[in-house]
Every structure is written in C-alpha cells, then in structure tokens.
C-alpha cells in the first residue's frame, strides 16, 4: 500500500473517531449543576433583598465613576469635553436604570416563585 493511501485511510479513521466521540464528550452530567442552581438562586435573591454584591447600587456607581474619570484623564479631555462626556454617561445611566427596572420586576417574580 502506498504512503498516500495509508495517509488517507488514517485521516479518515481519525476524523470518524473524533466525530463519533464528540457527542459523548459534549454530553456531561448536568444533574449535579441543577441542584447547585437552586442554592445559587436562593443566595442571589437574598443578596438582592439586602443590596449586597452585584446588587450594591451605590458601590457599583462609585466604581463606574472612578473608571470614567480615569478614562477621561487618559484621553486628556478639556473641561468642555468632560461636560459632554458626563452628559453622555448620564444618558447611558438613565437608559440602564430603565432596563434594570424591568429586570428587577422579573427578579422579584422569580424570587417569589422560588420561595414557594
């Protein structure tokens, strides 16, 4: 058998083996993750009610303001440009607040359902 035929057969066998094994590799045991999800949801609902972690609005806004100020300094913006910069970010923050209001309602409903 020539080298070329051997290479083609070997490549075909390798490709077939990889394709046959891929569903088995992708199909993991997800049942253990489901149990953790309920615990995570309870913890997330508690954090939301208490305003901790991601739900600490004041802390997050403070960090974002610091990041924006650092970026403005790196860009060497003038006073006029900084005003425009602040207005842009204020508009963005208001849009974000509107979206977060909708998300907050959904989270309240999910947390109420998980308590039942």
PDB file of C-alpha atoms in Angstrom:
ATOM      1  CA  UNK A   1       0.000   0.000   0.000  1.00  0.00           C
ATOM      2  CA  UNK A   2       1.359   3.377  -0.893  1.00  0.00           C
ATOM      3  CA  UNK A   3       2.084   6.128   1.603  1.00  0.00           C
ATOM      4  CA  UNK A   4      -0.670   8.300   0.130  1.00  0.00           C
ATOM      5  CA  UNK A   5      -3.384   5.650   0.583  1.00  0.00           C
ATOM      6  CA  UNK A   6      -2.222   4.941   4.115  1.00  0.00           C
ATOM      7  CA  UNK A   7      -2.383   8.655   4.983  1.00  0.00           C
ATOM      8  CA  UNK A   8      -5.899   8.993   3.537  1.00  0.00           C
ATOM      9  CA  UNK A   9      -7.159   5.949   5.444  1.00  0.00           C
ATOM     10  CA  UNK A  10      -5.531   7.126   8.679  1.00  0.00           C
ATOM     11  CA  UNK A  11      -7.007  10.607   8.316  1.00  0.00           C
ATOM     12  CA  UNK A  12     -10.447   9.145   7.591  1.00  0.00           C
ATOM     13  CA  UNK A  13     -10.293   6.880  10.636  1.00  0.00           C
ATOM     14  CA  UNK A  14      -9.163   9.758  12.839  1.00  0.00           C
ATOM     15  CA  UNK A  15     -11.963  12.040  11.588  1.00  0.00           C
ATOM     16  CA  UNK A  16     -14.560   9.286  12.075  1.00  0.00           C
ATOM     17  CA  UNK A  17     -13.343   8.580  15.600  1.00  0.00           C
ATOM     18  CA  UNK A  18     -13.414  12.261  16.541  1.00  0.00           C
ATOM     19  CA  UNK A  19     -16.934  12.713  15.177  1.00  0.00           C
ATOM     20  CA  UNK A  20     -18.164   9.593  16.939  1.00  0.00           C
ATOM     21  CA  UNK A  21     -16.654  10.649  20.269  1.00  0.00           C
ATOM     22  CA  UNK A  22     -17.773  14.292  20.207  1.00  0.00           C
ATOM     23  CA  UNK A  23     -21.391  13.750  21.378  1.00  0.00           C
ATOM     24  CA  UNK A  24     -20.140  11.686  24.297  1.00  0.00           C
ATOM     25  CA  UNK A  25     -17.694  14.428  25.265  1.00  0.00           C
ATOM     26  CA  UNK A  26     -20.283  17.185  24.978  1.00  0.00           C
ATOM     27  CA  UNK A  27     -22.913  15.299  26.953  1.00  0.00           C
ATOM     28  CA  UNK A  28     -21.744  15.861  30.501  1.00  0.00           C
ATOM     29  CA  UNK A  29     -23.528  15.127  33.755  1.00  0.00           C
ATOM     30  CA  UNK A  30     -25.694  18.206  34.204  1.00  0.00           C
ATOM     31  CA  UNK A  31     -27.832  16.840  37.024  1.00  0.00           C
ATOM     32  CA  UNK A  32     -25.388  17.985  39.699  1.00  0.00           C
ATOM     33  CA  UNK A  33     -25.420  21.516  38.296  1.00  0.00           C
ATOM     34  CA  UNK A  34     -29.208  21.707  38.642  1.00  0.00           C
ATOM     35  CA  UNK A  35     -29.007  21.182  42.378  1.00  0.00           C
ATOM     36  CA  UNK A  36     -26.468  23.982  42.751  1.00  0.00           C
ATOM     37  CA  UNK A  37     -28.633  26.302  40.667  1.00  0.00           C
ATOM     38  CA  UNK A  38     -31.402  26.318  43.286  1.00  0.00           C
ATOM     39  CA  UNK A  39     -28.897  27.187  46.017  1.00  0.00           C
ATOM     40  CA  UNK A  40     -27.428  29.950  43.824  1.00  0.00           C
ATOM     41  CA  UNK A  41     -30.903  31.351  43.155  1.00  0.00           C
ATOM     42  CA  UNK A  42     -31.701  31.493  46.867  1.00  0.00           C
ATOM     43  CA  UNK A  43     -28.397  33.218  47.576  1.00  0.00           C
ATOM     44  CA  UNK A  44     -28.941  35.645  44.709  1.00  0.00           C
ATOM     45  CA  UNK A  45     -32.437  36.527  45.976  1.00  0.00           C
ATOM     46  CA  UNK A  46     -31.049  37.129  49.473  1.00  0.00           C
ATOM     47  CA  UNK A  47     -28.318  39.367  48.053  1.00  0.00           C
ATOM     48  CA  UNK A  48     -30.896  41.284  46.027  1.00  0.00           C
ATOM     49  CA  UNK A  49     -33.071  41.936  49.069  1.00  0.00           C
ATOM     50  CA  UNK A  50     -30.078  43.004  51.182  1.00  0.00           C
ATOM     51  CA  UNK A  51     -28.364  45.002  48.406  1.00  0.00           C
ATOM     52  CA  UNK A  52     -25.112  43.032  48.574  1.00  0.00           C
ATOM     53  CA  UNK A  53     -22.636  42.100  45.845  1.00  0.00           C
ATOM     54  CA  UNK A  54     -23.828  42.937  42.335  1.00  0.00           C
ATOM     55  CA  UNK A  55     -26.911  44.490  43.865  1.00  0.00           C
ATOM     56  CA  UNK A  56     -24.991  47.177  45.783  1.00  0.00           C
ATOM     57  CA  UNK A  57     -26.002  50.076  43.575  1.00  0.00           C
ATOM     58  CA  UNK A  58     -24.007  52.824  45.312  1.00  0.00           C
ATOM     59  CA  UNK A  59     -20.784  50.817  45.258  1.00  0.00           C
ATOM     60  CA  UNK A  60     -21.178  49.977  41.572  1.00  0.00           C
ATOM     61  CA  UNK A  61     -21.916  53.574  40.604  1.00  0.00           C
ATOM     62  CA  UNK A  62     -18.877  54.749  42.549  1.00  0.00           C
ATOM     63  CA  UNK A  63     -16.623  52.266  40.754  1.00  0.00           C
ATOM     64  CA  UNK A  64     -18.036  53.244  37.363  1.00  0.00           C
ATOM     65  CA  UNK A  65     -17.498  56.953  38.123  1.00  0.00           C
ATOM     66  CA  UNK A  66     -13.874  56.239  39.038  1.00  0.00           C
ATOM     67  CA  UNK A  67     -13.378  54.291  35.810  1.00  0.00           C
ATOM     68  CA  UNK A  68     -14.920  57.075  33.731  1.00  0.00           C
ATOM     69  CA  UNK A  69     -12.736  59.677  35.444  1.00  0.00           C
ATOM     70  CA  UNK A  70      -9.621  57.581  34.822  1.00  0.00           C
ATOM     71  CA  UNK A  71     -10.596  57.207  31.172  1.00  0.00           C
ATOM     72  CA  UNK A  72     -11.191  60.959  30.821  1.00  0.00           C
ATOM     73  CA  UNK A  73      -7.740  61.588  32.296  1.00  0.00           C
ATOM     74  CA  UNK A  74      -6.113  59.130  29.878  1.00  0.00           C
ATOM     75  CA  UNK A  75      -7.905  60.821  26.977  1.00  0.00           C
ATOM     76  CA  UNK A  76      -6.774  64.231  28.294  1.00  0.00           C
ATOM     77  CA  UNK A  77     -10.223  65.760  27.837  1.00  0.00           C
ATOM     78  CA  UNK A  78     -10.758  69.500  28.235  1.00  0.00           C
ATOM     79  CA  UNK A  79     -13.395  70.885  30.616  1.00  0.00           C
ATOM     80  CA  UNK A  80     -15.914  71.264  27.794  1.00  0.00           C
ATOM     81  CA  UNK A  81     -15.255  67.744  26.586  1.00  0.00           C
ATOM     82  CA  UNK A  82     -15.626  66.427  30.138  1.00  0.00           C
ATOM     83  CA  UNK A  83     -19.085  68.049  30.367  1.00  0.00           C
ATOM     84  CA  UNK A  84     -20.146  66.317  27.163  1.00  0.00           C
ATOM     85  CA  UNK A  85     -18.553  63.090  28.438  1.00  0.00           C
ATOM     86  CA  UNK A  86     -20.557  63.347  31.674  1.00  0.00           C
ATOM     87  CA  UNK A  87     -23.804  64.075  29.826  1.00  0.00           C
ATOM     88  CA  UNK A  88     -23.296  61.046  27.583  1.00  0.00           C
ATOM     89  CA  UNK A  89     -22.702  58.787  30.546  1.00  0.00           C
ATOM     90  CA  UNK A  90     -25.665  60.225  32.438  1.00  0.00           C
ATOM     91  CA  UNK A  91     -27.948  59.442  29.483  1.00  0.00           C
ATOM     92  CA  UNK A  92     -26.493  55.951  29.318  1.00  0.00           C
ATOM     93  CA  UNK A  93     -27.030  55.503  33.067  1.00  0.00           C
ATOM     94  CA  UNK A  94     -30.687  56.559  32.761  1.00  0.00           C
ATOM     95  CA  UNK A  95     -31.251  54.069  29.950  1.00  0.00           C
ATOM     96  CA  UNK A  96     -29.591  51.419  32.066  1.00  0.00           C
ATOM     97  CA  UNK A  97     -31.832  52.280  35.029  1.00  0.00           C
ATOM     98  CA  UNK A  98     -34.906  51.837  32.840  1.00  0.00           C
ATOM     99  CA  UNK A  99     -33.718  48.397  31.694  1.00  0.00           C
ATOM    100  CA  UNK A 100     -32.784  47.438  35.232  1.00  0.00           C
ATOM    101  CA  UNK A 101     -36.287  48.344  36.428  1.00  0.00           C
ATOM    102  CA  UNK A 102     -37.724  45.715  34.082  1.00  0.00           C
ATOM    103  CA  UNK A 103     -35.091  43.218  35.152  1.00  0.00           C
ATOM    104  CA  UNK A 104     -35.808  43.957  38.816  1.00  0.00           C
ATOM    105  CA  UNK A 105     -39.503  43.099  38.331  1.00  0.00           C
ATOM    106  CA  UNK A 106     -38.571  39.789  36.716  1.00  0.00           C
ATOM    107  CA  UNK A 107     -36.156  39.004  39.540  1.00  0.00           C
ATOM    108  CA  UNK A 108     -38.804  39.812  42.155  1.00  0.00           C
ATOM    109  CA  UNK A 109     -41.195  37.386  40.440  1.00  0.00           C
ATOM    110  CA  UNK A 110     -38.539  34.659  40.188  1.00  0.00           C
ATOM    111  CA  UNK A 111     -37.570  35.085  43.826  1.00  0.00           C
ATOM    112  CA  UNK A 112     -41.221  34.942  44.890  1.00  0.00           C
ATOM    113  CA  UNK A 113     -41.689  31.715  42.896  1.00  0.00           C
ATOM    114  CA  UNK A 114     -38.550  30.122  44.307  1.00  0.00           C
ATOM    115  CA  UNK A 115     -39.752  30.729  47.872  1.00  0.00           C
ATOM    116  CA  UNK A 116     -42.976  28.797  47.294  1.00  0.00           C
TER     117      UNK A 116
END
